[in-house]
Coordinates of C-alpha atoms in Angstrom, one line a residue:
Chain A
X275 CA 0.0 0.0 0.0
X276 CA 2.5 2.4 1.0
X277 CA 4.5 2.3 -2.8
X278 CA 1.1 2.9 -4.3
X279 CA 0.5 5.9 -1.9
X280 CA 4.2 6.9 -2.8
X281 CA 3.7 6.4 -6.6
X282 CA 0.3 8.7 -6.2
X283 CA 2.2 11.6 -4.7
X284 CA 4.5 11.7 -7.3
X285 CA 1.8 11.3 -10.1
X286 CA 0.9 14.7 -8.5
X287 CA 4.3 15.7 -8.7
X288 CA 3.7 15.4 -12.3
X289 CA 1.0 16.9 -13.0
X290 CA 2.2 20.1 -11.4
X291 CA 5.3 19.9 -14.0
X292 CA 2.5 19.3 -16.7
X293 CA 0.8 22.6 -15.8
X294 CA 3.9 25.0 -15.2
X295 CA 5.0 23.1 -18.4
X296 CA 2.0 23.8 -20.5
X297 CA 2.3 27.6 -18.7
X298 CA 5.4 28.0 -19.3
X299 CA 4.4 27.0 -23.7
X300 CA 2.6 29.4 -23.6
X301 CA 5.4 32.5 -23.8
X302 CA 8.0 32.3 -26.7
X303 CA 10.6 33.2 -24.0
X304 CA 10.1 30.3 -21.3
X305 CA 9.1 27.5 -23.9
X306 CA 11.9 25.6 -24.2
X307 CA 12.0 25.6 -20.7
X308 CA 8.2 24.7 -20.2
X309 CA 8.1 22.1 -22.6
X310 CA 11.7 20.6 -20.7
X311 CA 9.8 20.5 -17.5
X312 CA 6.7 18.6 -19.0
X313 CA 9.2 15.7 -20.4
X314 CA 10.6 15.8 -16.6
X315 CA 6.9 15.6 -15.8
X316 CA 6.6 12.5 -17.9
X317 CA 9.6 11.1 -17.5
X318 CA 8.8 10.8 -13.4
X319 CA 5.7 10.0 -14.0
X320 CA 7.1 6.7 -16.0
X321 CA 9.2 6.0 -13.4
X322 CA 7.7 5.9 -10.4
X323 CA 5.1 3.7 -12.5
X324 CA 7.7 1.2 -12.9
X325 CA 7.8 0.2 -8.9
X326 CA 4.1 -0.5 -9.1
X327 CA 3.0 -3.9 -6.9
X328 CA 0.5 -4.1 -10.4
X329 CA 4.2 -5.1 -12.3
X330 CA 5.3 -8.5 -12.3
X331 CA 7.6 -8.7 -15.3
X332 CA 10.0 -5.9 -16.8
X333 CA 11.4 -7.3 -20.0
X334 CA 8.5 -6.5 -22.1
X335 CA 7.9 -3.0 -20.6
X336 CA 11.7 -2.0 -21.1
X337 CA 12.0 -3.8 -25.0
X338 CA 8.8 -1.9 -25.9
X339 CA 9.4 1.4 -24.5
X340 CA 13.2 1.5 -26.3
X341 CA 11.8 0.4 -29.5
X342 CA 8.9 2.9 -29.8
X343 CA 11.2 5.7 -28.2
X344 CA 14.1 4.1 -30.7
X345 CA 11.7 4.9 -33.6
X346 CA 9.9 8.6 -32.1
X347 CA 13.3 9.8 -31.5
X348 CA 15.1 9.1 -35.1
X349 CA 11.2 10.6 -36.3
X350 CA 11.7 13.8 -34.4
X351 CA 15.6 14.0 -35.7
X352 CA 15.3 13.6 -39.2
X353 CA 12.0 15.2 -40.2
X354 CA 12.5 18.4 -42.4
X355 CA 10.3 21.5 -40.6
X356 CA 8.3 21.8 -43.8
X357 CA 7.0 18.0 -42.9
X358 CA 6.0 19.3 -39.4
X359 CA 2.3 19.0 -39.9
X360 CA 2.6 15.5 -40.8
X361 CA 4.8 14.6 -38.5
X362 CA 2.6 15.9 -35.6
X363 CA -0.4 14.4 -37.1
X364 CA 1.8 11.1 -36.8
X365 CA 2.6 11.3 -33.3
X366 CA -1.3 12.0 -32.8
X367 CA -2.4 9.1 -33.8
X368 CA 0.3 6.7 -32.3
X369 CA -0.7 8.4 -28.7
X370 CA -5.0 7.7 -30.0
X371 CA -4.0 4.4 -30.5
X372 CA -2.1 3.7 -27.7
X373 CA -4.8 4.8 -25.2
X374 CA -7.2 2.4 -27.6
X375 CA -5.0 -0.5 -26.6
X376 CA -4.8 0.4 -22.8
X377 CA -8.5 0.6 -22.8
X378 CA -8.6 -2.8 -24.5
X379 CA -6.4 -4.3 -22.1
X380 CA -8.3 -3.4 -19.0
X381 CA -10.2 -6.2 -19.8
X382 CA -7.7 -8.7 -19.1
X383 CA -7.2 -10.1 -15.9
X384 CA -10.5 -8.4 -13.8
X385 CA -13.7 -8.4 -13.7
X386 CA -15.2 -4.7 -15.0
X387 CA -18.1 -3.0 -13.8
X388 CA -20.9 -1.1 -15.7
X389 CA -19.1 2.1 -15.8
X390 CA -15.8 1.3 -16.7
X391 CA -17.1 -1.1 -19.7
X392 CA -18.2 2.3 -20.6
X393 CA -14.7 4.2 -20.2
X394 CA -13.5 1.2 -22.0
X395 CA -15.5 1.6 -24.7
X396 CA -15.4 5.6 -24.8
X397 CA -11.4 5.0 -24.7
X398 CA -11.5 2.8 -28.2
X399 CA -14.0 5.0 -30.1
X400 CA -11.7 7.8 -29.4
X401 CA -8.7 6.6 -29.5
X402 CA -9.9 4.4 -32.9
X403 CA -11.2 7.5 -34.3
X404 CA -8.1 9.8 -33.5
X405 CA -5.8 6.9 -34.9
X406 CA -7.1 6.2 -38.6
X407 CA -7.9 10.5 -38.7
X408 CA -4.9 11.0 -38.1
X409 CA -3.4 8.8 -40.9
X410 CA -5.7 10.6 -43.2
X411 CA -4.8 13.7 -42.2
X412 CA -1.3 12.7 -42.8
X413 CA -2.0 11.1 -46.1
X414 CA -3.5 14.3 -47.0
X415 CA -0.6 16.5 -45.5
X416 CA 1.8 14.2 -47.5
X417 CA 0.3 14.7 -50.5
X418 CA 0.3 11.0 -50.8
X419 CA -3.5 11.4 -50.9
X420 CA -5.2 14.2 -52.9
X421 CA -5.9 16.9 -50.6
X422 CA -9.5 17.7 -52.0
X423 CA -12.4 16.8 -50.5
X424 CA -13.9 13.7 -51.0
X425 CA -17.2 13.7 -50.8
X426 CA -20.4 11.4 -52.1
X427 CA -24.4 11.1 -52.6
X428 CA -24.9 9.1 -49.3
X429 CA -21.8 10.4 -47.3
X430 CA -24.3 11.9 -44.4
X431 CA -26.2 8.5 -44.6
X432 CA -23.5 6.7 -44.1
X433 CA -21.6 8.3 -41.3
X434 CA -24.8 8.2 -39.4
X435 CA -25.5 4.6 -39.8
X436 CA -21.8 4.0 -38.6
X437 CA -22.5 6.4 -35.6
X438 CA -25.7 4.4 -35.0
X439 CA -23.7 1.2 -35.2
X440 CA -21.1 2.4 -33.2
X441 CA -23.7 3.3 -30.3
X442 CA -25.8 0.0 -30.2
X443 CA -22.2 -1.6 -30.3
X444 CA -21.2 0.1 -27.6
X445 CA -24.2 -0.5 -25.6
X446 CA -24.0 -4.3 -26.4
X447 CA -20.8 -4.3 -25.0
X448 CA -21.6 -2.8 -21.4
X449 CA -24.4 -5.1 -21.0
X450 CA -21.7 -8.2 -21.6
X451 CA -18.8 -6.4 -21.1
X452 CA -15.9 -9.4 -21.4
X453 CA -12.7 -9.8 -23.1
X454 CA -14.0 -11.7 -25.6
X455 CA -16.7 -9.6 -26.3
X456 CA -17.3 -9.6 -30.7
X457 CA -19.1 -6.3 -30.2
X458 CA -15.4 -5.2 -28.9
X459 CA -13.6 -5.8 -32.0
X460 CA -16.7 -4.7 -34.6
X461 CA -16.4 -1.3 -32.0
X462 CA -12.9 -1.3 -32.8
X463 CA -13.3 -1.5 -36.6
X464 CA -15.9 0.5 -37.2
X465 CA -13.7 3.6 -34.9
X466 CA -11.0 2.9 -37.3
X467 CA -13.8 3.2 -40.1
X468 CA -15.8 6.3 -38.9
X469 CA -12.3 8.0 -38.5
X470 CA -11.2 7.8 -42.5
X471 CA -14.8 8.5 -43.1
X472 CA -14.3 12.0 -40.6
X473 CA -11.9 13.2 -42.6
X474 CA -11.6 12.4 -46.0
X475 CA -14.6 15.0 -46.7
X476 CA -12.6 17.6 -45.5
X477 CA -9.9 20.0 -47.5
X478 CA -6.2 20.7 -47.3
X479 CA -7.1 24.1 -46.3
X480 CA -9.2 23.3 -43.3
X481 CA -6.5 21.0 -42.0
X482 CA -5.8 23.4 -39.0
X483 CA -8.5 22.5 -37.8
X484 CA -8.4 18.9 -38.2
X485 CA -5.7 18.9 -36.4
X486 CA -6.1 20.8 -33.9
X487 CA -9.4 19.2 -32.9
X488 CA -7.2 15.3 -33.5
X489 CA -5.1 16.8 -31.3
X490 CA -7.9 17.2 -28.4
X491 CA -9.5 13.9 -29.4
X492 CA -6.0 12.4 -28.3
X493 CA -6.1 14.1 -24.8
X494 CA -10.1 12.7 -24.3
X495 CA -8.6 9.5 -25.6
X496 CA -6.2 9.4 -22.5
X497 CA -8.6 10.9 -20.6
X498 CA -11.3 8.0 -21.2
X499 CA -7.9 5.7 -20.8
X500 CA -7.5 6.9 -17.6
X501 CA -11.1 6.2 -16.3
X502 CA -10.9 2.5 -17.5
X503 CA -7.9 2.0 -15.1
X504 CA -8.9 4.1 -12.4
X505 CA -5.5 6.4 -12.5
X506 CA -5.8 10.4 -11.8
X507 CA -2.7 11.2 -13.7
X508 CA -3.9 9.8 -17.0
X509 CA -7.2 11.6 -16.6
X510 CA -5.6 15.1 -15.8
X511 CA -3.2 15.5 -18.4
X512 CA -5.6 13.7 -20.7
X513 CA -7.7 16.3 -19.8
X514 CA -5.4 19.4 -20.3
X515 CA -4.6 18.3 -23.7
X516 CA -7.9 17.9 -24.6
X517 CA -9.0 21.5 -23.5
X518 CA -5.6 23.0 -25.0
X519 CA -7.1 21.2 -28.3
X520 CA -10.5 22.7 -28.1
X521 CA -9.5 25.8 -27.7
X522 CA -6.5 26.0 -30.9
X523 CA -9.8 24.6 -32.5
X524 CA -12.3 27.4 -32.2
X525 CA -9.4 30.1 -32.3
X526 CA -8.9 28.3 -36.1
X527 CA -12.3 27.9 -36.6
X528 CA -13.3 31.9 -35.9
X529 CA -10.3 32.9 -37.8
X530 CA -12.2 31.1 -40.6
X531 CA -15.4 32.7 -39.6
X532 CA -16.8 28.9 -40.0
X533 CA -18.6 26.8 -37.2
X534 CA -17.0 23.8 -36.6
X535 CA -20.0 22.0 -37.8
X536 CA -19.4 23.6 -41.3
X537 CA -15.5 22.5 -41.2
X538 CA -16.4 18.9 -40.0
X539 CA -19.3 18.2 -42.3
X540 CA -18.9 20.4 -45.7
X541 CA -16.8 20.0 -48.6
X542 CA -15.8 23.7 -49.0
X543 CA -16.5 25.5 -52.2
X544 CA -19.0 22.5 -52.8
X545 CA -21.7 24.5 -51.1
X546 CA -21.8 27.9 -52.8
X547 CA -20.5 30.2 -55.6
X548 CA -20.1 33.7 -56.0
X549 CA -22.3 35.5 -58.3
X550 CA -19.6 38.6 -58.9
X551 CA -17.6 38.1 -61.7
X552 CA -14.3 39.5 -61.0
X553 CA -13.5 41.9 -63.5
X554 CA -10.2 43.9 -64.7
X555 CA -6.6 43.5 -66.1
X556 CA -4.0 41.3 -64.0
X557 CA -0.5 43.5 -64.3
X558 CA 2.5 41.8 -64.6
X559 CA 6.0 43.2 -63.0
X560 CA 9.3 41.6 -63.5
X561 CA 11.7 41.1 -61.2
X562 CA 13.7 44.3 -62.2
X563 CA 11.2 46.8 -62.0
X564 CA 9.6 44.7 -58.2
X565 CA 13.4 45.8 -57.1
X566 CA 13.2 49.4 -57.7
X567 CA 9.7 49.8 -55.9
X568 CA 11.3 47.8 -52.9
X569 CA 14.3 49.8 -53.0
X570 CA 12.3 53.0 -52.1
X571 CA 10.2 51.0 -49.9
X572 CA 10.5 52.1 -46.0
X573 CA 7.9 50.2 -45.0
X574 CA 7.8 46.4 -46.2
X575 CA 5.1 43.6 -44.7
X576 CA 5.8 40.3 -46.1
X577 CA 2.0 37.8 -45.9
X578 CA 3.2 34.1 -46.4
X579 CA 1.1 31.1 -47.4
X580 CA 1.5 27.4 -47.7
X581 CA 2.7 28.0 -50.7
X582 CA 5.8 29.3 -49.6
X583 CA 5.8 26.0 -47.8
X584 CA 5.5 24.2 -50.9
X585 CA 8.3 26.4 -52.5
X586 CA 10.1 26.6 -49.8
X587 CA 11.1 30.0 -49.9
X588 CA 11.2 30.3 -46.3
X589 CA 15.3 31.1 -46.2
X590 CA 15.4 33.1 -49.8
X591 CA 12.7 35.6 -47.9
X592 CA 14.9 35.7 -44.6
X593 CA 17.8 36.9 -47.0
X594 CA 15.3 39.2 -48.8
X595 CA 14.1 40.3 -46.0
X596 CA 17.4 41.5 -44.2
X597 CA 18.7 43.2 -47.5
X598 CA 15.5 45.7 -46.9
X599 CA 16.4 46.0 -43.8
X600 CA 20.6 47.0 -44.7
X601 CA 18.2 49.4 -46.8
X602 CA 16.7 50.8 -44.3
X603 CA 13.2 49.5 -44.4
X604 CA 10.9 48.8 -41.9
X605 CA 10.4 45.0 -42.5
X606 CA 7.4 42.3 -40.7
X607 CA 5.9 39.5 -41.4
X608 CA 1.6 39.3 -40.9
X609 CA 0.9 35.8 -40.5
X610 CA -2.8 34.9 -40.6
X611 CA -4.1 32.1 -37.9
X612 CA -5.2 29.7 -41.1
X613 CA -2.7 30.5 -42.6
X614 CA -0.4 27.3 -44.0
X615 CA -1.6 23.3 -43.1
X616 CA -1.6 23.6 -39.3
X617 CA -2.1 26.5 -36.4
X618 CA 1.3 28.2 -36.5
X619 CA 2.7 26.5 -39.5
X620 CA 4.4 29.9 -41.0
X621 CA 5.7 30.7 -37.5
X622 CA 7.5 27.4 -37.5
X623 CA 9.1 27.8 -40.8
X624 CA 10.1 31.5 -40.6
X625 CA 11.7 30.7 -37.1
X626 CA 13.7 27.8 -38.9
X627 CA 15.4 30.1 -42.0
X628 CA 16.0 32.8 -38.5
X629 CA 13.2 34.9 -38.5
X630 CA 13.2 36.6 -35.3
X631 CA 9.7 36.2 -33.8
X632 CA 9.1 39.7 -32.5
X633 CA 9.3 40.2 -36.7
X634 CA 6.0 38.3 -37.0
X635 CA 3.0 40.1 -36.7
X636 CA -0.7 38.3 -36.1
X637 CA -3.6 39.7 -37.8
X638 CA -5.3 41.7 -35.8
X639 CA -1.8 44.0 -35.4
X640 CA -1.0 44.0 -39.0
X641 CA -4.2 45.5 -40.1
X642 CA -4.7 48.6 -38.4
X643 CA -0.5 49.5 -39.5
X644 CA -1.6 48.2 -43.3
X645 CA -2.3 51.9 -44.2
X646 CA 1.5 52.8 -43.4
X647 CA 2.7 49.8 -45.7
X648 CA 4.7 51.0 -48.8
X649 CA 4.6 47.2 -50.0
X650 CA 3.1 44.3 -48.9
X651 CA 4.3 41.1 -50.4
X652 CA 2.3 37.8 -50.6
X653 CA 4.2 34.8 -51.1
X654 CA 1.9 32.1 -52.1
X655 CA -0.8 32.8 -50.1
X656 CA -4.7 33.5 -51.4
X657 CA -7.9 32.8 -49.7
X658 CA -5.9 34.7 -46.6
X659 CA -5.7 38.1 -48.1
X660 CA -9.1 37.9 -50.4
X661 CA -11.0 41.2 -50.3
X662 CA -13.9 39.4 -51.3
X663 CA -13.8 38.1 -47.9
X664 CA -14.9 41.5 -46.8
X665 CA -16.9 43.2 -49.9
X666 CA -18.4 40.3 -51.8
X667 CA -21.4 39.1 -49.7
X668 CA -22.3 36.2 -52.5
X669 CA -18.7 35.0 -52.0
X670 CA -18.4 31.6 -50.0
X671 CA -15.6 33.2 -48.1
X672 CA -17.8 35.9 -47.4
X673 CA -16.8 37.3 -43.3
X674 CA -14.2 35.5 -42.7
X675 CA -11.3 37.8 -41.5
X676 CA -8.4 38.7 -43.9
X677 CA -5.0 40.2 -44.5
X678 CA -6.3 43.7 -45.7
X679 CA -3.2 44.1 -48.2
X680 CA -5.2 46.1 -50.4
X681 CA -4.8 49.4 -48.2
X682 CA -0.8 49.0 -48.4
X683 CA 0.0 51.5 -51.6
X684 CA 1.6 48.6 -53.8
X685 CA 0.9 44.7 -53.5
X686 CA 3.0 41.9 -55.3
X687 CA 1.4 38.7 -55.5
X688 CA 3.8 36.2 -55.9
X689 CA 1.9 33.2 -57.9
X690 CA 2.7 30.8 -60.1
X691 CA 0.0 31.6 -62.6
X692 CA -3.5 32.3 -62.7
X693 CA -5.4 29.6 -61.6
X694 CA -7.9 30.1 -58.3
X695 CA -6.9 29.6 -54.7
X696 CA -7.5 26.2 -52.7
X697 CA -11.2 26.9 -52.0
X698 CA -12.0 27.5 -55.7
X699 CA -12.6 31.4 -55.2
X700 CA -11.4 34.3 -57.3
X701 CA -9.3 36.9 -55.8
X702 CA -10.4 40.3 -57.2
X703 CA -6.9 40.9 -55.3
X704 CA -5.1 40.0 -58.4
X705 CA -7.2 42.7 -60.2
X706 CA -6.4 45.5 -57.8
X707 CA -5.8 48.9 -59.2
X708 CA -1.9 48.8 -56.6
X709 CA -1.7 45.0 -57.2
X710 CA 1.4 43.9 -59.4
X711 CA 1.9 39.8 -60.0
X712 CA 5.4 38.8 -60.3
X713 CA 4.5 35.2 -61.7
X714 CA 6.6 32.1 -61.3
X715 CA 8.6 30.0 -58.7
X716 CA 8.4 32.0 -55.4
X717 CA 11.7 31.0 -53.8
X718 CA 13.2 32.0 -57.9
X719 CA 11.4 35.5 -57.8
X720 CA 12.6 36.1 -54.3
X721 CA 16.1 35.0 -54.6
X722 CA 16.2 37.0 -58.2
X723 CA 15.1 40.3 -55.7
X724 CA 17.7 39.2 -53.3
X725 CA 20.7 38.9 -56.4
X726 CA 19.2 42.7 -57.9
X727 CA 20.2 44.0 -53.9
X728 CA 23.4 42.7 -54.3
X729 CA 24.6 44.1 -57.4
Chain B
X45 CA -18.2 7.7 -5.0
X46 CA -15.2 6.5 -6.7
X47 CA -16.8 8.1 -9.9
X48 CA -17.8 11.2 -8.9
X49 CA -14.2 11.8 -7.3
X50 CA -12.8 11.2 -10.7
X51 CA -15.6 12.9 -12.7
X52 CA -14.5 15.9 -10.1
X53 CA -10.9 15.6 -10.7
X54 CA -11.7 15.3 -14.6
X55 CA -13.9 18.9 -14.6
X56 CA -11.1 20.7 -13.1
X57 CA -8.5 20.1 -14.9
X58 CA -10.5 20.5 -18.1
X59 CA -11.0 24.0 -16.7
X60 CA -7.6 24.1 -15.7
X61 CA -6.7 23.2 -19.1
X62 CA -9.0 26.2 -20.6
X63 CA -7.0 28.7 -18.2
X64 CA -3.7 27.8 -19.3
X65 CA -3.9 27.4 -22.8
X66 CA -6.4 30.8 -23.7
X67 CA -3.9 33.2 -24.1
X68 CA -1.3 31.8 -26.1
X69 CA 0.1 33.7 -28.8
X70 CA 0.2 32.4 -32.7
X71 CA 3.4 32.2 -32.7
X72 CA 3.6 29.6 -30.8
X73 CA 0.5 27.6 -31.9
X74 CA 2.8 25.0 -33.4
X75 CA 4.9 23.7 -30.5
X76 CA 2.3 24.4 -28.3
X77 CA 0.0 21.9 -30.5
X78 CA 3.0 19.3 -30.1
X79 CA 4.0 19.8 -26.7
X80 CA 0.3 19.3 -26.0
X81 CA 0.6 16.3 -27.8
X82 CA 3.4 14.7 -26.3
X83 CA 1.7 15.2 -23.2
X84 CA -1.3 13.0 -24.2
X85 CA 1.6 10.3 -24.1
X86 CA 0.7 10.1 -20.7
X87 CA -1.1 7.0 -21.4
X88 CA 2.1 5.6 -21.4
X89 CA 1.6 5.3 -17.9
X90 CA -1.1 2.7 -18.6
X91 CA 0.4 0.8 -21.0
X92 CA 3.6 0.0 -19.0
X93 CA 1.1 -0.8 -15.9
X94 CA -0.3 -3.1 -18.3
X95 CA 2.7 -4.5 -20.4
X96 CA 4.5 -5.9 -16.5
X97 CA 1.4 -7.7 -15.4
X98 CA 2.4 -10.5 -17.4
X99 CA -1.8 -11.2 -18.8
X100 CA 0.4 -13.4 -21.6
X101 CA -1.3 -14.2 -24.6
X102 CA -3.4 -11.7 -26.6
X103 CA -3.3 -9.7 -23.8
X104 CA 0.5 -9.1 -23.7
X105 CA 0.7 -8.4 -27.3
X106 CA -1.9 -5.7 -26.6
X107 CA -0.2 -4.3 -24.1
X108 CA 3.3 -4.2 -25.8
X109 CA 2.1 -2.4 -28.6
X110 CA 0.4 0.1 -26.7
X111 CA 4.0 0.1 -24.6
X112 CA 5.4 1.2 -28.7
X113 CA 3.0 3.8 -29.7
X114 CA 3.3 5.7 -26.5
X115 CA 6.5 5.6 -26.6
X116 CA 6.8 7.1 -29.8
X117 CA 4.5 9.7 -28.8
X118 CA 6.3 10.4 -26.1
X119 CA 9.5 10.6 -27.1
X120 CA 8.9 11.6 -30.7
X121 CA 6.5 14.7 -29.1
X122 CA 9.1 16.1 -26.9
X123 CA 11.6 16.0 -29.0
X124 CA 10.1 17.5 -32.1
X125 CA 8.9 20.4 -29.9
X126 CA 12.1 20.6 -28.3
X127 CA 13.5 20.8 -31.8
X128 CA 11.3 23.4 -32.7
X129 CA 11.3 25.8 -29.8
X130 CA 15.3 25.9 -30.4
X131 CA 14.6 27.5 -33.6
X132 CA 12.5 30.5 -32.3
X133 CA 15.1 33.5 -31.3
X134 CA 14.5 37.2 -30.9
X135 CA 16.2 40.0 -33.1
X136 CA 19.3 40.7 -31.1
X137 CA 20.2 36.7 -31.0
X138 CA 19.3 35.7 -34.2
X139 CA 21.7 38.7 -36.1
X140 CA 24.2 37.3 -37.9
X141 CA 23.2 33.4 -37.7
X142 CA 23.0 31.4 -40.6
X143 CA 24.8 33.5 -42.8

């Protein structure tokens, strides 16, 4: 009695390091730090575990735990930062369906009550549906899956008929709730199922809030894990996570001015069009005459995109971005929330080509200075800085909250060619009367302006 | 009662969770998101207290995979966070780096 008592005081100990932890995440100057006293956090918590009366053998526990650590660690090492939203939608579903598996287990070896058969089955739905979503969501951030939504006649039938299933299922097992249980395994499948079916319908460009909200479902999963085997520690920090989740959701959501409902359950640009046809003449600048308006710029506001991402242009803009400086010009970067294929995905790569972060700028700052902007350059990036957003109340972006880069006296867009954004919606951006397109290659335009400054 | 002690412990931490996490800037959405994530690992803690009490059988296999995925959640999470945390600097440090 007196180890368990000892191991529960120091699963406290770790939850207090969770929370300072998680605190601590939450300023750019203490997170290293935080997130170093969250891994003690865990790494006590492990521990401790290990002296638990409930442990008979070690040679499984210690073979396991260096082989998926083995694999996580050479993960975390060699993935590029462009990869990251993959990558965290990898370790997402791992964690889903590990707390599956400890839910599954708690059948083993004692006899379960009513209410944890429940937790039991709460913690494989979950932890099913976070698992297979979160492969999707990497097949889709990988590109090995086309990121467009996939959607069919019945889709809405279907997903309710598997919810339906998954209830009676679940309901069967309580009332018989026993290792061997067949409504265990067809609850098991059909989680994997309804978690492909969750997310195929939904676009590349609403992956921030994919996930974000995998993210949370990970945390219940725990959460749920930690009710089946009656331990605090799994059910706080399970908990945490899964509020920290819910709340990166709705931030993602609002900056989308879209209910999660309408993220989770329609194939954008599917639903509406616009009835404005975007009118005008698209002007063309070269690179020559984009350096001689930066040159005289004093005020320069850079608005990236995933498709600096894709062209990975993050360093040639760093370089571009200190020659204005050496010139004297005020230089930022305005980063919208959606911006990219997860919440803070620009952030992340501008910090890795050595962006300092008190150069980035969120929305909500970089619109009220837009006015004082001599240039604002957007670098692969659309549905973000659409004025249609604001002005075009047929347009299916209508209210959602943009980039104003019209205001700033000159734009260049920085696009490949003319084709429409993600969501399928013309930019009467392109069209502006102060909007010049410097067409092609991103990083190749960029690293052209960069070559013109150093002549 | 055992329930509603850990329904209890469950509703304060969730609003625990809101507290902490509401004012965190964009810039650190990111490693915030994977931090978090790691931390879901904690279910670690179940899988080893299931992996050691030797079930055999199904049950073992069960318990040894869960034992992998968590640890790769684990580990993997921290680190990547770790990795990317190192990146973000301010102005003054950052001047001169990487050229």
């Amino acid at each position: 009695m007196s180890t368990e008592y000892l191991i529960n005081l120091a699963y406290i100990a770790a939850a207090i390091l969770f929370i300072f932890g998680l605190k601590q995440l939450g300023s750019p100057a203490t997170a290293r730090r935080g997130n170093l006293l969250s891994a003690v956090g865990m790494a006590l918590a492990v521990f401790v575990t290990l002296f638990s009366s409930q442990i008979l053998s070690y040679s499984t526990i210690i073979i396991c735990v260096l082989i998926g650590g083995g694999i996580g660690a050479y993960a975390a090492e060699k993935v590029e930062m462009t990869a990251m939203p993959e990558m965290v939608a990898i370790f997402n579903g791992t964690g889903g369906m590990a707390s599956l598996l400890v839910g599954w287990v708690a059948l083993f070896g004692a006899q379960v009550d009513g209410f944890t058969a429940f937790t039991i089955a709460l913690s494989v739905i979950i932890g099913g549906v976070t698992f297979t979503g979160s492969l999707i969501a990497y097949a889709k951030l990988s590109e090995r899956m086309d990121g467009k939504p996939i959607v069919f006649d019945a889709q809405r039938m279907v997903n309710a008929g598997i919810i339906a299933a998954i209830v009676i299922l679940a309901y069967l097992f309580i009332q018989n709730p026993s290792s061997s249980s067949s409504a265990l395994w067809l609850l098991v499948v059909l989680a994997f199922v309804f978690g492909v079916m969750a997310v195929i319908p939904i676009g590349g460009a609403d992956m921030p809030v994919v996930i974000s909200l995998l993210n949370s479902y990970s945390g219940l999963a725990a959460c749920a894990a930690g009710f089946a085997i009656d331990n605090n520690l799994l059910i706080v920090a399970g908990s945490l996570v899964g509020s920290a989740g819910i709340i990166l959701t709705n931030i993602m959501c609002k900056a989308m001015n879209r209910s999660l409902a309408n993220v989770l359950f329609s194939g954008f640009g599917a639903v509406k069009h616009s009835t404005k046809q975007t009118e005008g003449e698209v002007k063309p600048i070269s690179v020559e005459d984009a350096y001689l308006i930066l040159e005289a710029a004093s005020n320069v506001m850079f608005v990236p995109g995933y498709g600096m991402a894709v062209a990975q242009a993050q360093h040639a803009v760093r370089e571009l971005a200190e020659n204005l400086e050496d010139n004297g010009a005020e230089v930022s970067f305005a980063i919208h929330p959606v911006a990219g294929r997860m919440p803070g995905h620009m952030n992340v790569l501008l910090a890795e080509a050595n962006v300092p972060y008190d150069q980035l700028i969120e929305m909500d700052d970089a619109n009220p200075r837009m006015d004082l902007v001599d240039v604002a350059i957007v670098i692969g990036a659309n549905d973000v800085v659409n004025p249609a957003a604001n002005e075009d109340e047929s347009s299916p972006i209508y209210g959602m909250p943009v980039i104003e880069v019209p205001r700033a006296r000159t734009v260049f867009v920085l696009k490949r060619g003319m084709a429409a954004g993600f969501s399928g919606v013309d930019n009467p951006l392109f069209f502006g009367e102060n909007t010049r397109m410097l067409f092609g290659d991103a990083k190749e335009s960029i690293t052209g302006l960069v070559a013109e400054f150093k002549d | 009662m055992e329930i509603v002690y850990l329904t209890f412990i469950l509703m304060l931490s969730i609003f625990l969770g809101f507290e902490l996490i509401s004012k965190v800037p964009a810039t650190l959405h990111t490693p915030l998101m994977s931090g978090a994530n790691a931390i879901s690992g904690i279910t670690l803690v179940g899988a080893v207290l299931a992996a050691g009490a030797d079930h055999g059988g199904f049950a073992e296999f069960l318990a040894a995979l869960a034992v992998i995925t968590a640890s790769v959640n684990v580990v993997g999470g921290y680190m990547v966070t770790n990795r990317m945390l190192a990146m973000f600097k301010k102005k003054d440090s950052s001047s001169g780096a990487g050229r």
